[in-house]
Coordinates of C-alpha atoms in Angstrom, one line a residue:
Chain A
M1 CA 18.3 99.6 -4.5
K2 CA 18.1 102.9 -2.9
R3 CA 21.0 103.0 -1.6
F4 CA 22.2 102.4 -5.1
L5 CA 20.8 104.8 -6.9
L6 CA 21.9 107.1 -4.1
L7 CA 26.0 106.1 -4.7
C8 CA 24.4 106.6 -8.7
A9 CA 23.5 109.6 -8.4
L10 CA 26.7 111.3 -5.8
L11 CA 29.5 109.8 -8.0
L12 CA 28.0 110.9 -11.1
A13 CA 27.4 114.8 -9.4
Q14 CA 30.9 114.7 -8.6
L15 CA 32.9 112.8 -11.4
F16 CA 30.0 115.4 -14.3
P17 CA 30.1 118.1 -12.9
L18 CA 27.2 119.4 -15.5
R19 CA 27.0 123.0 -17.2
V20 CA 23.6 125.0 -17.7
Q21 CA 24.2 124.9 -21.6
A22 CA 24.7 121.8 -22.3
Q23 CA 26.9 120.5 -25.9
W24 CA 24.4 117.7 -26.7
S25 CA 25.9 115.9 -29.7
R26 CA 24.8 112.4 -31.3
V27 CA 28.1 112.2 -34.0
Y28 CA 27.9 108.4 -34.2
D29 CA 31.3 106.2 -35.8
Q30 CA 30.7 103.9 -38.7
F31 CA 33.0 101.0 -39.8
Y32 CA 35.0 101.6 -42.7
M33 CA 33.6 99.6 -46.4
P34 CA 34.7 96.0 -45.4
A35 CA 36.6 94.0 -48.6
E36 CA 39.1 92.0 -49.9
H37 CA 41.1 95.1 -50.0
N38 CA 41.0 95.7 -46.8
F39 CA 44.4 96.4 -45.6
V40 CA 46.6 95.8 -48.9
F41 CA 48.7 98.8 -48.3
R42 CA 49.0 98.2 -44.8
R43 CA 50.3 95.1 -46.5
D44 CA 52.2 95.5 -49.4
Y45 CA 53.6 99.2 -48.4
P46 CA 54.4 99.0 -44.7
A47 CA 56.8 101.8 -45.0
A48 CA 54.7 104.0 -46.5
D49 CA 51.5 102.7 -44.0
R50 CA 53.3 103.6 -41.3
L51 CA 54.4 107.0 -41.9
F52 CA 50.3 108.2 -41.7
N53 CA 50.2 106.6 -39.3
A54 CA 52.5 109.6 -37.5
F55 CA 50.9 111.9 -39.4
D56 CA 48.0 111.2 -37.6
Y57 CA 49.8 111.4 -34.5
G58 CA 51.2 114.7 -35.9
H59 CA 47.8 116.2 -36.8
A60 CA 45.6 114.8 -33.6
I61 CA 48.8 117.0 -30.8
L62 CA 48.9 119.6 -33.0
Y63 CA 44.4 120.4 -32.5
E64 CA 45.5 119.2 -28.3
K65 CA 48.1 121.8 -28.3
L66 CA 46.2 125.1 -29.7
W67 CA 43.5 123.8 -28.2
T68 CA 45.0 123.5 -24.9
R69 CA 47.6 125.4 -24.4
P70 CA 46.8 128.9 -25.8
D71 CA 49.0 131.1 -23.9
A72 CA 52.4 128.2 -24.4
P73 CA 55.7 129.5 -26.3
T74 CA 55.5 128.5 -30.0
S75 CA 58.3 126.9 -29.5
L76 CA 56.0 124.4 -27.9
L77 CA 54.8 123.1 -31.5
E78 CA 57.5 125.1 -33.2
T79 CA 61.2 123.8 -31.1
R80 CA 59.2 120.6 -29.2
E81 CA 56.5 118.9 -30.4
Y82 CA 57.7 119.4 -34.1
E83 CA 60.9 118.0 -33.4
F84 CA 60.1 114.8 -31.1
L85 CA 57.5 114.3 -35.1
T86 CA 60.4 114.7 -37.2
T87 CA 63.7 113.7 -35.5
R88 CA 61.9 109.9 -34.0
L89 CA 58.3 109.6 -34.6
L90 CA 58.6 109.9 -37.8
N91 CA 62.3 107.3 -38.5
H92 CA 60.2 105.0 -36.6
P93 CA 56.8 105.6 -37.0
P94 CA 53.7 103.2 -35.4
K95 CA 53.0 100.3 -36.5
L96 CA 48.8 100.4 -35.5
P97 CA 46.4 103.1 -36.5
L98 CA 47.2 105.9 -33.6
V99 CA 43.1 106.2 -31.1
E100 CA 42.8 109.6 -32.0
E101 CA 40.7 110.5 -28.9
A102 CA 43.7 109.5 -26.4
I103 CA 45.9 111.9 -28.1
E104 CA 43.9 114.6 -28.6
P105 CA 40.8 114.2 -26.1
M106 CA 40.3 118.2 -25.3
Y107 CA 40.0 118.5 -28.6
A108 CA 38.1 114.9 -29.8
R109 CA 35.5 116.6 -26.5
L110 CA 35.6 120.7 -28.5
A111 CA 34.4 118.8 -32.1
P112 CA 33.5 115.7 -32.0
E113 CA 31.0 116.1 -35.2
A114 CA 34.3 117.8 -37.0
K115 CA 37.3 115.4 -35.3
A116 CA 34.5 112.6 -36.8
M117 CA 34.5 114.0 -40.7
F118 CA 38.4 113.5 -40.2
E119 CA 38.2 109.9 -39.5
W120 CA 36.0 109.5 -41.8
A121 CA 37.6 110.8 -44.7
H122 CA 41.3 109.4 -43.3
L123 CA 39.5 106.2 -43.9
L124 CA 38.7 106.5 -47.1
H125 CA 41.8 107.8 -48.0
R126 CA 43.6 104.3 -46.8
Q127 CA 40.3 102.6 -49.0
V128 CA 41.7 103.9 -51.3
Y129 CA 45.2 102.5 -51.6
D130 CA 44.2 99.4 -50.5
V131 CA 41.8 99.7 -53.7
L132 CA 44.9 100.9 -56.0
A133 CA 47.6 98.6 -54.0
D134 CA 45.4 95.4 -54.8
E135 CA 47.3 93.8 -57.6
R136 CA 44.9 91.5 -57.4
L137 CA 42.1 93.8 -59.4
S138 CA 42.0 95.0 -62.8
D139 CA 41.6 98.5 -63.8
A140 CA 38.4 98.2 -64.2
A141 CA 38.1 96.5 -60.5
K142 CA 39.8 99.1 -59.5
H143 CA 37.4 102.0 -61.2
A144 CA 34.7 99.7 -59.5
E145 CA 35.9 99.4 -55.8
L146 CA 36.9 103.3 -55.9
T147 CA 33.5 104.6 -57.1
R148 CA 31.4 101.8 -54.5
L149 CA 33.8 103.7 -51.6
E150 CA 32.1 106.3 -53.3
R151 CA 29.0 105.9 -52.6
Y152 CA 30.3 104.3 -49.3
Y153 CA 31.9 107.5 -47.9
F154 CA 28.2 109.4 -48.9
T155 CA 26.5 108.0 -47.5
R156 CA 27.1 109.8 -44.5
R157 CA 25.8 113.3 -45.3
D158 CA 26.2 114.7 -41.7
L159 CA 30.3 113.1 -42.2
A160 CA 31.4 113.8 -45.4
F161 CA 33.2 116.5 -47.4
S162 CA 31.5 117.9 -50.5
A163 CA 31.8 116.6 -53.6
Q164 CA 31.9 120.4 -54.7
P165 CA 35.4 121.9 -55.0
K166 CA 34.9 124.8 -52.2
N167 CA 37.3 128.8 -53.2
M168 CA 40.2 128.6 -51.3
S169 CA 38.5 131.7 -49.8
L170 CA 36.8 129.7 -47.8
M171 CA 40.7 128.3 -46.3
Q172 CA 42.5 132.0 -46.5
E173 CA 40.2 134.6 -46.6
Q174 CA 37.8 134.3 -42.9
P175 CA 38.4 136.4 -40.1
Y176 CA 40.6 134.1 -38.2
S177 CA 43.1 132.9 -41.4
L178 CA 45.9 132.8 -42.2
A179 CA 47.3 132.5 -38.1
F180 CA 49.2 128.5 -37.9
R181 CA 50.8 129.0 -41.2
Q182 CA 51.9 133.3 -39.6
R183 CA 53.0 131.7 -36.2
Y184 CA 54.1 128.9 -36.7
P185 CA 55.6 128.3 -40.4
K186 CA 57.6 125.4 -39.3
F187 CA 54.4 123.1 -38.4
N188 CA 52.8 124.2 -41.2
G189 CA 54.9 123.4 -43.3
L190 CA 55.3 119.8 -42.0
I191 CA 51.1 119.6 -42.2
W192 CA 51.6 120.9 -46.1
A193 CA 54.2 118.4 -46.2
Y194 CA 51.8 115.1 -44.7
H195 CA 49.2 116.7 -47.5
W196 CA 51.4 116.6 -50.3
L197 CA 52.5 112.4 -49.7
Q198 CA 48.5 111.6 -48.5
V199 CA 47.8 112.6 -52.1
G200 CA 50.8 112.4 -54.1
L201 CA 51.1 108.7 -52.9
Y202 CA 47.9 108.1 -55.6
E203 CA 50.1 109.1 -58.6
P204 CA 52.1 106.0 -57.8
L205 CA 49.6 103.0 -56.9
V206 CA 48.2 104.7 -60.3
V207 CA 51.0 105.7 -63.0
G208 CA 52.9 102.4 -62.0
Q209 CA 52.5 99.4 -64.8
T210 CA 53.9 96.9 -62.7
S211 CA 54.0 95.6 -58.9
A212 CA 57.5 96.1 -58.9
E213 CA 56.8 99.8 -60.7
R214 CA 54.1 100.7 -58.6
Q215 CA 57.1 99.8 -55.5
A216 CA 59.8 101.0 -56.9
L217 CA 57.3 104.8 -57.0
V218 CA 55.6 104.7 -53.8
A219 CA 59.5 104.2 -52.3
G220 CA 60.3 107.3 -55.0
T221 CA 57.2 109.2 -53.6
V222 CA 57.9 108.3 -49.5
A223 CA 62.1 109.3 -50.1
R224 CA 61.1 112.6 -51.6
F225 CA 59.0 113.5 -48.7
R226 CA 61.6 112.9 -46.3
Q227 CA 63.8 114.8 -48.5
M228 CA 61.4 117.4 -47.0
L229 CA 62.0 117.7 -43.5
P230 CA 66.3 118.9 -43.3
G231 CA 66.7 122.4 -43.1
A232 CA 62.2 123.2 -42.6
P233 CA 60.3 124.6 -43.2
E234 CA 62.8 125.4 -46.5
G235 CA 62.5 122.2 -48.2
Y236 CA 58.4 122.5 -47.1
P237 CA 55.2 123.3 -50.2
T238 CA 54.8 127.6 -50.1
V239 CA 51.1 126.9 -50.7
M240 CA 48.1 124.1 -50.1
P241 CA 49.7 121.2 -52.1
M242 CA 46.4 119.9 -54.5
T243 CA 45.4 116.6 -55.4
A244 CA 45.1 117.9 -59.2
A245 CA 48.3 119.0 -59.4
I246 CA 50.5 116.4 -57.2
A247 CA 48.8 113.9 -58.6
P248 CA 47.6 114.8 -62.4
T249 CA 46.1 111.4 -63.1
F250 CA 44.5 110.0 -60.0
A251 CA 42.5 113.1 -59.6
S252 CA 42.2 112.8 -63.9
R253 CA 40.8 110.0 -63.4
W254 CA 39.1 110.4 -60.0
P255 CA 37.4 113.9 -59.7
T256 CA 35.3 113.4 -56.6
L257 CA 38.0 111.9 -54.9
A258 CA 40.7 114.7 -55.3
I259 CA 38.1 117.5 -55.0
V260 CA 37.3 116.0 -51.4
F261 CA 40.2 115.5 -50.5
D262 CA 41.5 118.3 -51.2
N263 CA 38.4 120.0 -49.9
L264 CA 39.6 117.5 -46.2
H265 CA 42.9 119.0 -45.9
S266 CA 41.8 122.7 -46.4
M267 CA 39.5 122.7 -43.5
H268 CA 42.8 120.7 -41.6
D269 CA 43.8 124.5 -41.7
V270 CA 41.2 126.1 -40.5
I271 CA 40.7 124.3 -37.8
S272 CA 44.6 125.1 -37.3
D273 CA 44.1 128.9 -37.6
I274 CA 40.6 129.2 -35.4
L275 CA 42.6 127.6 -33.1
A276 CA 45.9 129.3 -33.1
N277 CA 43.6 132.4 -33.7
P278 CA 43.8 134.9 -30.0
E279 CA 41.1 137.5 -31.3
V280 CA 38.6 134.5 -31.8
P281 CA 37.3 133.6 -28.1
R282 CA 37.6 130.4 -27.1
S283 CA 33.6 130.3 -26.0
G284 CA 33.6 131.3 -29.4
K285 CA 35.5 128.9 -31.3
R286 CA 33.7 125.0 -31.4
A287 CA 30.9 127.6 -32.7
L288 CA 33.6 128.5 -36.3
I289 CA 34.6 124.8 -36.2
L290 CA 31.1 123.9 -37.1
K291 CA 30.1 126.1 -39.3
A292 CA 33.9 126.0 -40.9
A293 CA 32.2 121.9 -40.9
A294 CA 29.6 122.9 -42.4
A295 CA 30.3 125.2 -44.9
Y296 CA 32.9 122.1 -45.9
R297 CA 30.1 119.8 -46.2
D298 CA 27.6 121.3 -48.3
D299 CA 27.1 122.2 -52.1
T300 CA 26.4 125.3 -51.5
T301 CA 28.9 127.6 -49.8
E302 CA 32.3 128.6 -51.8
V303 CA 32.0 126.4 -54.4
M304 CA 34.5 126.0 -57.8
T305 CA 33.9 124.8 -60.6
V306 CA 35.9 121.3 -61.1
A307 CA 37.3 122.9 -64.4
G308 CA 37.9 125.9 -62.3
W309 CA 39.8 123.8 -59.0
R310 CA 42.0 122.7 -61.9
K311 CA 43.3 125.8 -63.1
M312 CA 43.6 126.7 -59.8
S313 CA 45.8 124.0 -58.4
L314 CA 47.9 124.3 -61.5
A315 CA 48.0 127.8 -61.9
M316 CA 49.0 128.3 -57.5
G317 CA 52.8 126.8 -59.6
I318 CA 53.5 122.9 -58.9
E319 CA 56.7 123.9 -57.5
N320 CA 54.8 125.8 -54.8
Q321 CA 53.0 123.0 -53.5
G322 CA 55.9 120.7 -53.3
G323 CA 56.4 120.2 -56.4
P324 CA 55.2 116.7 -58.7
S325 CA 54.8 113.3 -56.3
V326 CA 56.6 111.3 -59.0
G327 CA 59.0 111.8 -61.7
F328 CA 60.7 114.7 -60.1
L329 CA 64.3 115.9 -60.5
P330 CA 67.0 114.8 -57.3
P331 CA 67.0 118.8 -56.3
L332 CA 63.5 119.7 -54.4
P333 CA 61.9 122.3 -56.6
T334 CA 62.4 126.4 -56.2
P335 CA 59.2 127.4 -55.1
T336 CA 57.9 131.1 -56.9
M337 CA 55.1 131.8 -54.5
A338 CA 56.7 132.9 -50.6
R339 CA 55.8 131.3 -47.9
G340 CA 51.8 130.6 -46.7
A341 CA 51.5 133.9 -49.9
V342 CA 47.5 133.8 -51.1
M343 CA 46.4 133.2 -53.8
K344 CA 42.7 134.4 -54.5
H345 CA 40.7 133.0 -57.6
D346 CA 37.6 133.3 -58.8
K347 CA 35.2 130.2 -59.7
D348 CA 36.3 129.4 -62.8
G349 CA 39.8 128.8 -61.0
N350 CA 40.8 132.8 -62.8
M351 CA 42.9 134.6 -61.2
I352 CA 41.5 137.6 -59.2
G353 CA 44.3 138.8 -56.8
G354 CA 46.3 137.9 -54.3
H355 CA 48.1 139.0 -51.1
H356 CA 50.2 137.2 -47.9
D357 CA 48.7 139.4 -44.9
H358 CA 44.6 140.4 -43.7
Chain B
M7 CA 21.2 66.5 -13.0
A8 CA 23.9 69.5 -13.9
R9 CA 21.3 72.1 -12.6
R10 CA 21.3 70.5 -9.4
S11 CA 25.2 70.1 -8.6
F12 CA 25.4 73.9 -9.7
G13 CA 22.2 75.3 -7.7
A14 CA 24.6 73.6 -5.2
L15 CA 27.3 75.5 -5.5
R16 CA 25.3 79.2 -6.4
S17 CA 24.2 78.9 -2.6
A18 CA 27.2 78.2 -0.9
S19 CA 29.8 80.9 -3.5
L20 CA 27.2 83.0 -4.9
L21 CA 29.5 86.1 -5.4
G22 CA 31.9 83.8 -7.6
V23 CA 30.0 82.9 -10.2
C24 CA 28.5 86.3 -10.1
S25 CA 31.4 87.5 -11.2
A26 CA 32.7 85.3 -13.6
L27 CA 28.9 85.4 -15.9
A28 CA 29.2 89.1 -15.2
V29 CA 32.3 88.5 -17.7
S30 CA 29.9 86.9 -21.0
A31 CA 28.2 89.6 -21.3
A32 CA 31.6 91.6 -22.9
H33 CA 30.9 95.0 -24.9
A34 CA 32.6 94.5 -28.3
Q35 CA 34.6 97.1 -29.6
T36 CA 37.8 96.4 -31.7
D37 CA 39.3 98.9 -30.4
F38 CA 41.9 98.5 -28.2
Y39 CA 40.3 101.6 -26.3
N40 CA 36.9 100.6 -25.8
T41 CA 36.9 98.6 -23.2
D42 CA 34.0 95.9 -23.1
R43 CA 32.5 94.4 -19.7
G44 CA 35.0 92.0 -18.3
R45 CA 36.9 92.5 -21.3
P46 CA 39.4 93.3 -19.2
L47 CA 37.1 95.2 -16.8
E48 CA 34.1 94.8 -14.9
T49 CA 33.4 98.3 -15.5
E50 CA 32.7 99.5 -19.2
D51 CA 33.1 102.8 -21.2
A52 CA 30.5 103.9 -22.3
L53 CA 31.2 103.6 -25.8
V54 CA 29.1 101.3 -27.9
I55 CA 30.7 99.2 -31.7
E56 CA 30.7 100.9 -35.0
R57 CA 27.6 101.5 -37.0
S58 CA 28.2 97.9 -39.9
A59 CA 30.2 96.4 -37.8
F60 CA 30.6 93.2 -36.4
E61 CA 32.6 91.9 -33.4
L62 CA 33.4 87.9 -32.1
Q63 CA 34.4 88.1 -29.1
L64 CA 37.2 84.8 -29.4
A65 CA 36.2 82.0 -26.4
P66 CA 37.0 85.3 -23.8
L67 CA 37.8 83.4 -20.6
T68 CA 37.3 83.5 -17.3
R69 CA 39.2 81.8 -14.6
T70 CA 37.8 82.0 -11.2
R71 CA 38.9 80.6 -7.5
V72 CA 34.9 80.7 -5.6
T73 CA 36.4 79.0 -2.7
R74 CA 39.3 76.8 -1.3
G75 CA 39.5 74.2 -3.9
V76 CA 36.0 75.5 -6.1
T77 CA 36.3 76.9 -9.9
A78 CA 34.8 78.0 -11.8
W79 CA 35.0 78.5 -15.6
T80 CA 33.6 80.3 -17.8
V81 CA 33.6 80.8 -22.1
A82 CA 31.2 83.1 -23.3
P83 CA 31.5 83.5 -27.2
E84 CA 29.9 86.3 -28.0
L85 CA 29.0 88.3 -31.2
A86 CA 27.7 91.7 -31.7
W87 CA 26.3 93.7 -33.5
G88 CA 26.0 98.0 -34.9
L89 CA 22.3 97.6 -35.8
A90 CA 21.8 100.7 -36.2
P91 CA 23.8 104.0 -35.0
R92 CA 25.4 104.5 -31.8
T93 CA 23.7 101.1 -30.6
Q94 CA 24.7 97.8 -30.8
L95 CA 22.9 94.2 -30.1
E96 CA 25.0 90.7 -28.6
V97 CA 24.4 87.9 -28.0
S98 CA 26.6 85.7 -25.1
L99 CA 26.6 82.2 -25.5
P100 CA 28.1 81.5 -21.9
I101 CA 29.8 78.2 -20.9
A102 CA 30.4 77.6 -17.4
T103 CA 32.2 74.6 -15.3
I104 CA 33.0 74.5 -12.2
E105 CA 34.8 72.1 -10.9
A106 CA 34.6 71.2 -6.3
P107 CA 35.9 68.3 -4.2
A108 CA 32.1 66.9 -3.5
T109 CA 30.8 67.2 -7.3
G110 CA 33.3 67.2 -9.6
A111 CA 33.5 68.7 -12.2
S112 CA 30.4 70.1 -14.1
T113 CA 30.1 71.6 -16.9
A114 CA 26.9 73.3 -18.8
L115 CA 25.2 76.7 -20.5
A116 CA 24.7 79.1 -18.5
G117 CA 21.8 80.3 -20.1
V118 CA 21.5 82.9 -23.4
E119 CA 22.0 86.5 -23.2
V120 CA 21.1 89.1 -25.0
E121 CA 22.0 93.2 -24.3
M122 CA 21.4 96.6 -26.3
L123 CA 23.6 99.1 -25.8
H124 CA 22.6 102.6 -26.8
S125 CA 25.0 105.0 -26.7
L126 CA 23.5 108.7 -26.1
N127 CA 25.9 111.1 -27.1
A128 CA 29.0 111.5 -27.4
E129 CA 31.7 113.5 -25.5
T130 CA 31.6 117.3 -25.2
M131 CA 33.2 119.7 -23.2
S132 CA 30.2 119.4 -20.8
L133 CA 29.1 116.6 -21.1
P134 CA 30.3 112.8 -20.4
A135 CA 29.7 110.5 -22.6
L136 CA 26.2 108.5 -21.9
A137 CA 25.0 105.4 -22.7
V138 CA 22.0 103.1 -21.2
G139 CA 22.0 99.3 -21.8
A140 CA 18.7 96.6 -21.6
G141 CA 19.0 93.0 -21.7
V142 CA 18.1 89.0 -20.3
H143 CA 19.6 86.4 -19.4
L144 CA 17.3 83.6 -21.1
P145 CA 17.0 80.0 -19.6
A146 CA 18.9 77.8 -21.6
G147 CA 21.3 75.0 -19.6
G148 CA 22.3 72.7 -17.5
A149 CA 23.6 76.4 -15.1
G150 CA 21.1 79.1 -16.9
P151 CA 18.0 81.0 -15.0
E152 CA 15.2 79.0 -14.5
R153 CA 13.6 81.9 -15.4
A154 CA 14.5 85.0 -17.2
T155 CA 15.9 87.6 -15.4
G156 CA 16.5 91.2 -17.0
V157 CA 18.8 93.8 -15.8
L158 CA 18.8 97.7 -16.7
R159 CA 22.4 99.9 -17.0
A160 CA 23.5 103.8 -17.4
L161 CA 26.8 104.1 -18.5
A162 CA 29.3 107.3 -18.3
T163 CA 32.5 108.0 -20.1
R164 CA 34.5 110.7 -18.7
T165 CA 37.6 111.6 -20.5
F166 CA 40.5 113.8 -19.3
A167 CA 43.6 114.7 -20.0
W168 CA 45.1 112.3 -18.2
G169 CA 42.9 109.6 -19.2
R170 CA 39.0 107.5 -18.7
M171 CA 37.1 108.0 -15.4
H172 CA 34.1 105.4 -15.7
L173 CA 31.0 105.1 -13.9
N174 CA 28.8 101.7 -14.3
G175 CA 26.1 101.3 -12.7
S176 CA 23.1 98.2 -13.2
S177 CA 19.4 97.1 -11.8
R178 CA 18.2 93.2 -11.4
L179 CA 14.9 93.4 -12.4
G180 CA 12.7 91.5 -10.7
S181 CA 13.1 88.0 -10.5
A182 CA 12.7 84.4 -9.7
D183 CA 16.3 83.9 -7.6
D184 CA 16.0 87.1 -6.3
A185 CA 17.1 85.7 -2.7
L186 CA 20.1 84.7 -5.0
D187 CA 20.9 87.5 -7.5
P188 CA 22.4 90.8 -6.4
Q189 CA 20.2 93.2 -7.4
W190 CA 22.1 95.9 -8.0
S191 CA 26.0 97.0 -8.9
A192 CA 28.1 99.7 -9.0
G193 CA 31.3 100.2 -10.8
L194 CA 34.1 102.7 -11.1
A195 CA 37.5 102.6 -13.3
V196 CA 39.7 104.8 -14.6
D197 CA 42.6 103.7 -16.9
R198 CA 45.4 105.7 -19.1
T199 CA 46.3 104.5 -22.7
F200 CA 50.1 104.5 -23.5
V201 CA 49.2 105.7 -27.8
F202 CA 52.3 104.0 -29.6
R203 CA 51.6 100.6 -27.3
S204 CA 48.0 100.7 -28.9
L205 CA 48.3 99.9 -24.6
L206 CA 45.7 100.2 -22.3
V207 CA 45.9 99.9 -18.5
G208 CA 42.9 100.4 -16.6
A209 CA 42.0 99.8 -13.0
E210 CA 38.7 99.9 -10.9
V211 CA 36.6 99.0 -7.8
V212 CA 33.1 97.6 -7.5
A213 CA 30.3 97.2 -5.5
R214 CA 27.3 94.4 -5.4
D215 CA 24.5 93.8 -3.5
V216 CA 25.3 91.0 -1.7
A217 CA 22.5 89.0 -2.4
R218 CA 19.9 88.0 0.8
A219 CA 20.8 83.9 0.5
A220 CA 25.0 84.8 0.1
V221 CA 24.8 87.1 3.8
A222 CA 25.7 84.3 5.8
P223 CA 23.7 84.9 9.6
G224 CA 25.2 88.1 12.0
S225 CA 27.5 88.9 9.4
G226 CA 25.7 92.6 8.7
Q227 CA 27.0 92.0 5.3
R228 CA 25.2 94.2 2.9
V229 CA 27.9 95.0 -0.7
A230 CA 30.7 93.4 -1.4
W231 CA 33.7 94.8 -3.1
Q232 CA 35.9 93.7 -6.0
A233 CA 38.9 95.3 -7.2
G234 CA 39.9 94.8 -10.5
V235 CA 43.2 95.7 -12.7
G236 CA 43.5 94.9 -16.2
I237 CA 45.2 96.1 -20.4
R238 CA 43.9 95.7 -23.6
H239 CA 45.7 95.8 -26.4
Q240 CA 45.7 96.1 -30.1
L241 CA 47.0 93.5 -31.7
N242 CA 46.8 94.2 -35.3
P243 CA 43.6 96.5 -36.8
R244 CA 40.8 93.1 -36.6
L245 CA 41.8 91.7 -33.1
A246 CA 42.0 93.3 -29.2
G247 CA 43.5 91.0 -26.4
D248 CA 43.1 91.4 -23.0
F249 CA 43.4 90.5 -19.8
G250 CA 42.6 90.9 -16.4
V251 CA 42.1 90.2 -12.6
R252 CA 40.3 90.7 -10.2
R253 CA 39.6 90.5 -6.4
T254 CA 37.5 90.6 -3.6
L255 CA 37.8 92.8 -1.0
S256 CA 34.8 92.0 1.6
A257 CA 34.6 90.3 4.3
G258 CA 35.6 85.4 4.0
E259 CA 37.2 84.1 1.5
S260 CA 39.2 86.4 -0.9
Q261 CA 37.9 85.2 -4.8
W262 CA 40.1 85.7 -7.0
T263 CA 39.2 85.8 -11.4
V264 CA 41.7 86.1 -14.2
T265 CA 40.5 87.1 -17.8
A266 CA 41.7 87.1 -21.1
G267 CA 40.3 86.9 -24.4
A268 CA 40.3 89.0 -27.4
A269 CA 38.4 89.9 -30.4
Y270 CA 37.9 90.2 -33.4
A271 CA 36.3 92.8 -35.4
F272 CA 34.6 92.7 -39.3
A273 CA 31.8 93.6 -40.9
M274 CA 29.2 91.9 -43.9
P275 CA 28.9 94.4 -47.0
S276 CA 25.3 95.4 -47.0
R277 CA 23.0 95.2 -50.4
G278 CA 23.1 98.5 -51.0
E279 CA 27.3 98.3 -51.7
A280 CA 28.3 94.6 -52.8
R281 CA 29.4 93.2 -55.1

């Protein structure tokens, strides 16, 4: 027994050296809401579903490289990783969801709490597709299921994004803001295109009147996403796509879900900025990430009215957000604002200024 | 009759049988990335099943060549439940068949295993993921222990850019079969994930003490070493399969163990979420 304990102690000391001020995280995973519609979207819309697996990789590898290779040349992300994502992975997306811990192991160690928030919201994302894609459900049943999904999501207050819309100032007007979009315009554009499709796909599933129509519209929306890729970053959104603009029918019927997804996508950008900004010391990045995560979970920080959020979403210009996800014209829309431009709004969505830099 | 047959075989081939039974206490995780004990390696990661999840180990099968002419088969259906945050409860019903020239084939329930595993923390920059477990092997069936025996376990997982490293240790609590059962074991494993293939490949080394009854007079051997390799593959979002091979490295006749299994994950609608 003594030998056993000694062996364990020696191995622990060698393999897992502890620091004096250890980070202690008790965040934990929870199973997705069990239902008959689980994985319906995967079954019925495999081409779109697989793209989301590729998107997960894109998000994860971005954080991992930003965190582990802070001094790497811009080309690491803007050329090497970007080329892999757009020429290989998006053309042959994985069949199964990917294990993000294996893609971003060091980032996962840095901020497991933030990672868990993303995963919890991504599960919600996927389950909303399942509900809307399930042809067995009537409109009323879909509404009931989405309400149930919302309730399930908010049972994890430690992970759930706020149901209150957050002002874009939380994303764009912090000391660390804009670092990512300015240094990595192509990758940033790709992330915004991801987000365009992630919220945009709700619209064809909602406005399609029949199964065949939904299939055709979803295929069209996916094709539209692919249309953005060549000649990047010109085809990409120039500002963050907002659900109320890209998927207006969905957002009007289920505003809470739309707000959660906008808050989710906004925090994606925030973490990219914190990681990419060299003025934020490495020792301070975790604390800033946790502070931002708390701000996106609470119902008080930088909150807008729902009407103001809708107004702001439309005022940002759908042509700047990648355009509509259904009923679009063949050419991509021409943006009216410079890439990465910042618009300021008050809590009621009134524009109070704008700039491109800090 | 069955109990006498197993008793005789245990004294003759203890390590092999223990190795086979160890598989029966596998920890459930659907995700191929979250390894379970015995699935495919004996050394597992310090992650527990998700809260509210159930995982059914679908007839995980283990075949061990104990000694020349003696083979042990174990099928250990198991259900794990993420009953609370960071905590899982699992129940396993190992059924063992031993084939030996002297006694023929004997099949019997090898007790009931119950274990609670609790994850202490999520891995961070400064700390590995840590977990502790406590289990009991209850007497039941012709091949089960004569009295309940307890086991305490400690697990740690550290993630690196190249893969993960796991350290497991276990200690058996007082038992009527002290002379037969190993009192402690320690395992060190590494694994690497092939993300796009949903595949994990791992290798391990396990040390366990040699039970007093199994020590050959004058041999002086007190520790038995075992090495293993295995893979775990996600077949679909709910189903993961695994395959592993282990071999005893210690002096004496080599023992080979081959294991294969699958795990299916699901959840029950909770009362508050039911339609």
